[in-house]
């Protein structure tokens, strides 16, 4: 039997090469051997995006991104979290078996607290919705970037707790899949590349944007090899070629940045073209999401039946 893979991204803005190398690329390479559920975490993004037009656009953009990187909708199930109401339903049940002190240890909550941000109940609860996203589909693997490791651990704890309380193996133990070398893709400032830090190279950037972002990569003049330029370049160039290039151009930051720009453009162009083709057929994209939602719903509803049975609400 095929192993099951599940992952998702929040539609909170343009996808960047950190999303691609940290998570999405793994989906591509695994889509042939796994049964894949890849979703758009729109209810998660409601913690950040509270504007109808923006939400609408972000969802479509992310769906286009999924298709443009080469996911095959005939093979993988692509859907919107909001189309499968079992996600929020199960999140409630998990809320009731989880304590506040436990959730207070989650990174996202601690970060928000450290920044003294007003924290919504949804942000606090985020890991429970994520646990539901995952456990409804009994996946074996969850490919994500390093920043999501704790969330997958919380998911496993929650599965175990539920099974223990209700005395039944309703949920399996999914494994996170985090590739060491791309666990944290750095941004142009050397920090983690993130939509919220303004340090990204968008996955579907125009040539001009790529040039501008590469030129803005922070370099430390004390070193002959510009560390931040090299780190991004390493994502798209084989190590031997890369080392030869940086050896031949020691200290020549401009030449190295030009080479990176050229390689990024070559890497992004085919995906950008595929995206354009889908942009011209948005109805088809909506249809793919709808069909995907229907397929996902069947699996999720079946698991929810088991859950209701286990907790004793089905008579
Ligand atoms: P997000 O955009 O935060 O919803 O992230 C979507 C996926 O991309 C998650 O699996 C993240 O772990 C991954 N990701 C985001 N930023 C990075 C990064 N800088 N390096 C590696 N993976 C990342
Ligand atoms: N929390 C993830 C992120 O911020 C997105 C996400 C939501 C997710 N549910 C998930 C990822 C389930 C993997 C599996 O990137």
CSV table of C-alpha atoms and ligand atoms in Angstrom, one decimal:
chain,number,residue,atom,x,y,z
A,1,UNK,CA,0.0,0.0,0.0
A,2,UNK,CA,1.2,3.5,-0.8
A,3,UNK,CA,2.4,5.6,2.2
A,4,UNK,CA,0.4,8.7,2.9
A,5,UNK,CA,1.9,12.2,2.9
A,6,UNK,CA,0.2,15.3,4.1
A,7,UNK,CA,1.4,18.9,4.3
A,8,UNK,CA,0.1,22.5,3.9
A,9,UNK,CA,1.0,26.1,3.7
A,10,UNK,CA,-0.9,29.2,5.0
A,11,UNK,CA,-2.1,31.5,2.3
A,12,UNK,CA,-0.6,34.6,3.9
A,13,UNK,CA,1.4,36.1,1.0
A,14,UNK,CA,3.7,35.2,-1.9
A,15,UNK,CA,5.5,31.9,-1.6
A,16,UNK,CA,9.2,32.2,-1.4
A,17,UNK,CA,12.2,30.0,-2.1
A,18,UNK,CA,12.3,29.1,1.6
A,19,UNK,CA,8.8,27.5,1.3
A,20,UNK,CA,9.9,25.8,-1.8
A,21,UNK,CA,13.2,24.2,-0.7
A,22,UNK,CA,12.0,23.7,2.9
A,23,UNK,CA,8.7,22.0,2.1
A,24,UNK,CA,7.2,22.1,-1.3
A,25,UNK,CA,10.1,20.5,-3.2
A,26,UNK,CA,9.8,17.4,-1.1
A,27,UNK,CA,6.1,17.1,-2.1
A,28,UNK,CA,7.2,17.1,-5.7
A,29,UNK,CA,9.8,14.4,-5.4
A,30,UNK,CA,7.4,12.2,-3.3
A,31,UNK,CA,4.2,12.6,-5.2
A,32,UNK,CA,4.7,9.5,-7.3
A,33,UNK,CA,5.3,7.1,-4.5
A,34,UNK,CA,2.8,8.5,-2.0
A,35,UNK,CA,-0.8,9.2,-1.7
A,36,UNK,CA,-0.5,13.0,-1.1
A,37,UNK,CA,-2.9,15.4,0.6
A,38,UNK,CA,-1.7,18.9,0.1
A,39,UNK,CA,-3.8,21.7,1.4
A,40,UNK,CA,-4.2,25.4,1.7
A,41,UNK,CA,-4.4,26.3,5.4
A,42,UNK,CA,-6.9,29.1,4.9
A,43,UNK,CA,-8.4,28.9,8.4
A,44,UNK,CA,-4.9,29.1,9.8
A,45,UNK,CA,-4.3,32.2,7.9
A,46,UNK,CA,-7.4,33.9,9.2
A,47,UNK,CA,-5.3,34.6,12.3
A,48,UNK,CA,-3.3,37.0,10.0
A,49,UNK,CA,-5.6,37.9,7.1
A,50,UNK,CA,-8.9,39.4,7.9
A,51,UNK,CA,-10.0,40.9,4.6
A,52,UNK,CA,-12.2,39.2,2.1
A,53,UNK,CA,-10.4,40.2,-1.1
A,54,UNK,CA,-7.0,39.5,0.3
A,55,UNK,CA,-8.0,36.1,1.5
A,56,UNK,CA,-9.6,35.2,-1.8
A,57,UNK,CA,-6.5,36.3,-3.8
A,58,UNK,CA,-4.1,34.6,-1.4
A,59,UNK,CA,-5.9,31.3,-1.7
A,60,UNK,CA,-5.9,31.4,-5.5
A,61,UNK,CA,-2.3,32.5,-5.6
A,62,UNK,CA,-1.2,29.6,-3.4
A,63,UNK,CA,-3.3,27.1,-5.5
A,64,UNK,CA,-1.5,28.5,-8.6
A,65,UNK,CA,1.8,28.0,-6.8
A,66,UNK,CA,1.1,24.4,-6.0
A,67,UNK,CA,0.2,23.7,-9.6
A,68,UNK,CA,3.1,25.7,-11.1
A,69,UNK,CA,5.8,23.9,-9.2
A,70,UNK,CA,4.6,20.7,-10.9
A,71,UNK,CA,2.2,19.0,-8.6
A,72,UNK,CA,-0.1,16.8,-10.7
A,73,UNK,CA,-3.8,17.3,-9.6
A,74,UNK,CA,-4.6,13.9,-11.2
A,75,UNK,CA,-2.2,12.2,-8.6
A,76,UNK,CA,-2.3,14.4,-5.5
A,77,UNK,CA,-5.3,15.8,-3.6
A,78,UNK,CA,-5.1,19.6,-3.5
A,79,UNK,CA,-7.7,21.2,-1.4
A,80,UNK,CA,-8.7,24.1,0.9
A,81,UNK,CA,-8.9,23.4,4.6
A,82,UNK,CA,-12.1,25.4,4.9
A,83,UNK,CA,-13.8,22.9,2.5
A,84,UNK,CA,-13.4,20.1,5.0
A,85,UNK,CA,-15.3,21.1,8.1
A,86,UNK,CA,-13.9,18.1,10.0
A,87,UNK,CA,-10.7,20.0,10.6
A,88,UNK,CA,-12.3,22.6,12.9
A,89,UNK,CA,-14.6,20.0,14.4
A,90,UNK,CA,-11.7,17.7,15.5
A,91,UNK,CA,-9.8,20.8,16.7
A,92,UNK,CA,-12.6,21.4,19.3
A,93,UNK,CA,-12.3,17.8,20.5
A,94,UNK,CA,-8.5,18.2,20.9
A,95,UNK,CA,-9.1,21.5,22.8
A,96,UNK,CA,-10.9,19.6,25.4
A,97,UNK,CA,-8.1,17.1,26.1
A,98,UNK,CA,-5.3,19.7,26.0
A,99,UNK,CA,-4.3,22.0,28.9
A,100,UNK,CA,-3.4,25.7,28.7
A,101,UNK,CA,0.0,25.3,30.2
A,102,UNK,CA,0.9,22.7,27.6
A,103,UNK,CA,-0.1,25.1,24.7
A,104,UNK,CA,1.7,28.0,26.4
A,105,UNK,CA,5.0,26.2,25.6
A,106,UNK,CA,4.4,26.4,21.9
A,107,UNK,CA,6.9,28.6,20.0
A,108,UNK,CA,4.4,30.6,18.1
A,109,UNK,CA,2.6,31.6,21.3
A,110,UNK,CA,5.9,32.3,23.1
A,111,UNK,CA,7.1,34.5,20.3
A,112,UNK,CA,3.9,36.5,20.2
A,113,UNK,CA,4.0,36.8,23.9
A,114,UNK,CA,7.6,38.0,23.9
A,115,UNK,CA,6.7,40.7,21.3
A,116,UNK,CA,3.8,41.6,23.6
A,117,UNK,CA,1.4,41.2,20.7
A,118,UNK,CA,-2.3,40.8,21.5
A,119,UNK,CA,-2.8,37.1,21.0
A,120,UNK,CA,-6.0,35.8,19.5
A,121,UNK,CA,-7.6,32.6,20.9
A,122,UNK,CA,-7.0,31.3,17.3
A,123,UNK,CA,-3.3,31.9,17.5
A,124,UNK,CA,-3.1,30.2,20.9
A,125,UNK,CA,-5.0,27.3,19.6
A,126,UNK,CA,-3.2,27.0,16.3
A,127,UNK,CA,-1.4,23.8,17.1
A,128,UNK,CA,-4.7,22.0,17.8
A,129,UNK,CA,-6.1,22.9,14.4
A,130,UNK,CA,-2.8,21.8,12.9
A,131,UNK,CA,-3.0,18.5,14.8
A,132,UNK,CA,-6.4,18.0,13.3
A,133,UNK,CA,-5.3,18.8,9.8
A,134,UNK,CA,-2.7,16.1,10.1
A,135,UNK,CA,-4.4,13.3,12.1
A,136,UNK,CA,-7.6,13.2,10.0
A,137,UNK,CA,-5.6,11.7,7.1
A,138,UNK,CA,-3.4,9.2,9.0
A,139,UNK,CA,-0.3,10.3,7.2
A,140,UNK,CA,3.0,8.5,7.6
A,141,UNK,CA,5.1,11.6,6.7
A,142,UNK,CA,4.6,15.3,7.1
A,143,UNK,CA,7.3,17.2,5.1
A,144,UNK,CA,7.8,20.7,6.6
A,145,UNK,CA,10.6,23.1,7.4
A,146,UNK,CA,12.4,23.1,10.8
A,147,UNK,CA,10.1,25.8,12.2
A,148,UNK,CA,7.1,23.3,12.1
A,149,UNK,CA,8.9,20.5,14.0
A,150,UNK,CA,7.4,21.4,17.3
A,151,UNK,CA,3.9,21.5,15.8
A,152,UNK,CA,4.3,18.0,14.6
A,153,UNK,CA,5.5,16.9,18.0
A,154,UNK,CA,2.4,18.5,19.5
A,155,UNK,CA,0.4,16.5,17.0
A,156,UNK,CA,2.0,13.3,18.1
A,157,UNK,CA,1.5,14.1,21.8
A,158,UNK,CA,-2.2,14.9,21.0
A,159,UNK,CA,-2.7,11.6,19.1
A,160,UNK,CA,-1.2,9.6,21.9
A,161,UNK,CA,-3.2,11.4,24.5
A,162,UNK,CA,-6.5,10.9,22.7
A,163,UNK,CA,-5.8,7.2,22.1
A,164,UNK,CA,-4.9,6.8,25.8
A,165,UNK,CA,-7.9,8.6,27.2
A,166,UNK,CA,-10.4,6.8,24.9
A,167,UNK,CA,-8.7,3.5,25.0
A,168,UNK,CA,-8.5,3.1,21.2
A,169,UNK,CA,-5.9,3.5,18.5
A,170,UNK,CA,-7.8,6.0,16.5
A,171,UNK,CA,-4.8,8.0,15.5
A,172,UNK,CA,-1.4,7.0,14.1
A,173,UNK,CA,1.9,8.6,14.9
A,174,UNK,CA,3.0,10.8,11.9
A,175,UNK,CA,6.7,11.5,11.3
A,176,UNK,CA,7.9,15.0,10.4
A,177,UNK,CA,10.2,15.0,7.4
A,178,UNK,CA,12.7,17.7,7.7
A,179,UNK,CA,15.6,17.8,5.3
A,180,UNK,CA,18.8,18.8,7.1
A,181,UNK,CA,20.4,21.0,4.5
A,182,UNK,CA,17.3,23.1,3.7
A,183,UNK,CA,15.7,23.0,7.2
A,184,UNK,CA,16.1,26.7,7.5
A,185,UNK,CA,16.6,28.6,4.2
A,186,UNK,CA,18.2,32.0,5.0
A,187,UNK,CA,16.8,35.2,3.7
A,188,UNK,CA,18.7,38.1,2.1
A,189,UNK,CA,19.6,39.4,5.5
A,190,UNK,CA,20.9,36.0,6.7
A,191,UNK,CA,18.0,35.4,9.1
A,192,UNK,CA,15.4,32.8,8.4
A,193,UNK,CA,13.6,33.7,5.1
A,194,UNK,CA,10.1,34.6,6.1
A,195,UNK,CA,7.1,36.4,4.7
A,196,UNK,CA,6.9,38.5,7.8
A,197,UNK,CA,10.6,39.7,7.8
A,198,UNK,CA,10.6,41.2,4.3
A,199,UNK,CA,13.7,39.3,3.4
A,200,UNK,CA,12.4,36.9,0.8
A,201,UNK,CA,13.1,36.0,-2.8
A,202,UNK,CA,9.6,35.2,-4.0
A,203,UNK,CA,9.3,31.9,-5.9
A,204,UNK,CA,7.7,33.5,-8.8
A,205,UNK,CA,9.6,36.8,-8.7
A,206,UNK,CA,10.1,38.7,-12.0
A,207,UNK,CA,13.7,39.0,-13.3
A,208,UNK,CA,13.8,42.6,-12.0
A,209,UNK,CA,12.7,41.5,-8.5
A,210,UNK,CA,15.3,38.7,-8.5
A,211,UNK,CA,18.0,41.2,-9.4
A,212,UNK,CA,16.9,43.7,-6.8
A,213,UNK,CA,16.7,41.1,-4.0
A,214,UNK,CA,20.1,39.5,-4.9
A,215,UNK,CA,21.8,42.9,-4.9
A,216,UNK,CA,20.3,43.5,-1.5
A,217,UNK,CA,21.8,40.4,0.0
A,218,UNK,CA,23.8,41.4,3.1
A,219,UNK,CA,27.5,40.7,2.7
A,220,UNK,CA,30.2,40.8,5.3
A,221,UNK,CA,33.3,42.4,3.8
A,222,UNK,CA,35.7,40.6,6.1
A,223,UNK,CA,35.2,37.4,4.2
A,224,UNK,CA,36.2,36.4,0.7
A,225,UNK,CA,33.2,34.2,0.3
A,226,UNK,CA,29.9,36.1,0.9
A,227,UNK,CA,28.2,33.7,3.2
A,228,UNK,CA,24.6,34.7,2.6
A,229,UNK,CA,25.0,34.7,-1.2
A,230,UNK,CA,26.6,31.3,-1.1
A,231,UNK,CA,23.9,29.8,1.1
A,232,UNK,CA,21.1,30.8,-1.3
A,233,UNK,CA,23.2,29.7,-4.3
A,234,UNK,CA,23.8,26.3,-2.7
A,235,UNK,CA,20.1,25.6,-3.0
A,236,UNK,CA,20.2,25.6,-6.8
A,237,UNK,CA,23.8,24.8,-7.8
A,238,UNK,CA,25.6,21.5,-7.3
A,239,UNK,CA,28.3,21.8,-4.6
A,240,UNK,CA,31.3,21.1,-6.8
A,241,UNK,CA,30.3,23.7,-9.4
A,242,UNK,CA,29.4,26.1,-6.6
A,243,UNK,CA,32.8,25.7,-4.8
A,244,UNK,CA,34.7,26.1,-8.0
A,245,UNK,CA,32.8,29.3,-8.9
A,246,UNK,CA,33.3,30.9,-5.4
A,247,UNK,CA,37.0,29.9,-5.4
A,248,UNK,CA,37.5,31.5,-8.8
A,249,UNK,CA,35.7,34.7,-7.7
A,250,UNK,CA,37.0,35.2,-4.2
A,251,UNK,CA,36.1,38.6,-2.9
A,252,UNK,CA,34.3,39.5,-6.1
A,253,UNK,CA,30.9,40.0,-4.6
A,254,UNK,CA,29.3,41.7,-7.7
A,255,UNK,CA,30.4,38.8,-10.0
A,256,UNK,CA,29.0,36.2,-7.5
A,257,UNK,CA,25.7,38.1,-7.1
A,258,UNK,CA,25.4,38.3,-10.9
A,259,UNK,CA,26.0,34.6,-11.2
A,260,UNK,CA,23.4,33.9,-8.5
A,261,UNK,CA,20.9,36.2,-10.3
A,262,UNK,CA,21.4,34.3,-13.5
A,263,UNK,CA,21.0,30.9,-11.9
A,264,UNK,CA,17.9,32.0,-10.0
A,265,UNK,CA,16.3,33.3,-13.2
A,266,UNK,CA,17.1,30.0,-15.0
A,267,UNK,CA,15.6,28.1,-12.1
A,268,UNK,CA,12.4,30.2,-11.8
A,269,UNK,CA,11.6,30.7,-15.4
A,270,UNK,CA,10.0,27.4,-16.3
A,271,UNK,CA,7.8,27.4,-13.1
A,272,UNK,CA,6.8,31.0,-13.8
A,273,UNK,CA,5.7,30.0,-17.3
A,274,UNK,CA,3.7,27.1,-16.0
A,275,UNK,CA,2.0,29.5,-13.5
A,276,UNK,CA,1.0,31.9,-16.3
A,277,UNK,CA,-0.7,29.1,-18.2
A,278,UNK,CA,-2.8,28.3,-15.1
A,279,UNK,CA,-3.5,32.0,-14.4
A,280,UNK,CA,-5.3,32.1,-17.7
A,281,UNK,CA,-7.6,29.3,-16.6
A,282,UNK,CA,-8.7,30.2,-13.0
A,283,UNK,CA,-11.9,28.3,-13.4
A,284,UNK,CA,-9.9,25.1,-13.9
A,285,UNK,CA,-7.9,25.9,-10.7
A,286,UNK,CA,-11.2,26.4,-8.7
A,287,UNK,CA,-12.5,23.1,-10.1
A,288,UNK,CA,-9.3,21.3,-9.0
A,289,UNK,CA,-9.7,22.7,-5.5
A,290,UNK,CA,-13.4,21.7,-5.4
A,291,UNK,CA,-12.7,18.2,-6.5
A,292,UNK,CA,-9.8,17.9,-4.1
A,293,UNK,CA,-12.1,19.1,-1.3
A,294,UNK,CA,-14.6,16.4,-2.1
A,295,UNK,CA,-11.9,13.7,-2.1
A,296,UNK,CA,-10.4,14.9,1.2
A,297,UNK,CA,-13.8,15.1,2.8
A,298,UNK,CA,-14.5,11.4,2.3
A,299,UNK,CA,-11.3,10.5,4.1
A,300,UNK,CA,-11.8,13.1,6.9
A,301,UNK,CA,-15.4,12.2,7.4
A,302,UNK,CA,-14.5,8.5,7.9
A,303,UNK,CA,-11.9,9.4,10.5
A,304,UNK,CA,-14.4,11.6,12.3
A,305,UNK,CA,-16.9,8.7,12.5
A,306,UNK,CA,-14.2,6.8,14.3
A,307,UNK,CA,-13.6,9.7,16.6
A,308,UNK,CA,-17.3,10.2,17.5
A,309,UNK,CA,-17.6,6.5,18.1
A,310,UNK,CA,-14.6,6.5,20.4
A,311,UNK,CA,-15.7,9.5,22.5
A,312,UNK,CA,-19.2,8.1,22.8
A,313,UNK,CA,-21.3,10.7,21.1
A,314,UNK,CA,-22.6,8.4,18.3
A,315,UNK,CA,-25.5,6.4,19.6
B,1,LIG,P1,4.5,29.2,6.0
B,1,LIG,O1,4.8,30.1,4.8
B,1,LIG,O2,5.0,29.7,7.3
B,1,LIG,O3,3.1,28.7,6.0
B,1,LIG,O4,5.5,27.9,5.7
B,1,LIG,C1,5.1,26.9,4.8
B,1,LIG,C2,6.2,25.8,4.8
B,1,LIG,O5,7.4,26.3,4.4
B,1,LIG,C3,6.4,25.2,6.2
B,1,LIG,O6,6.6,23.8,6.0
B,1,LIG,C4,7.6,25.9,6.7
B,1,LIG,O7,8.3,25.1,7.6
B,1,LIG,C5,8.4,26.1,5.4
B,1,LIG,N1,9.3,27.2,5.5
B,1,LIG,C6,9.0,28.5,5.6
B,1,LIG,N2,10.1,29.3,5.7
B,1,LIG,C7,11.1,28.5,5.6
B,1,LIG,C8,12.6,28.7,5.5
B,1,LIG,N3,13.1,29.9,5.6
B,1,LIG,N4,13.3,27.6,5.4
B,1,LIG,C9,12.8,26.4,5.3
B,1,LIG,N5,11.5,26.1,5.3
B,1,LIG,C10,10.7,27.2,5.4
B,2,LIG,N1,1.6,25.6,10.4
B,2,LIG,C1,2.1,25.5,9.0
B,2,LIG,C2,3.0,26.7,8.7
B,2,LIG,O1,2.9,27.7,9.3
B,2,LIG,C3,1.0,25.3,8.0
B,2,LIG,C4,0.2,24.1,8.3
B,2,LIG,C5,-1.0,24.1,8.9
B,2,LIG,C6,0.6,22.7,8.1
B,2,LIG,N2,-1.4,22.8,9.0
B,2,LIG,C7,-0.5,21.9,8.6
B,2,LIG,C8,1.8,22.1,7.7
B,2,LIG,C9,-0.4,20.5,8.6
B,2,LIG,C10,1.8,20.7,7.7
B,2,LIG,C11,0.8,19.9,8.1
B,2,LIG,O2,3.8,26.6,7.8
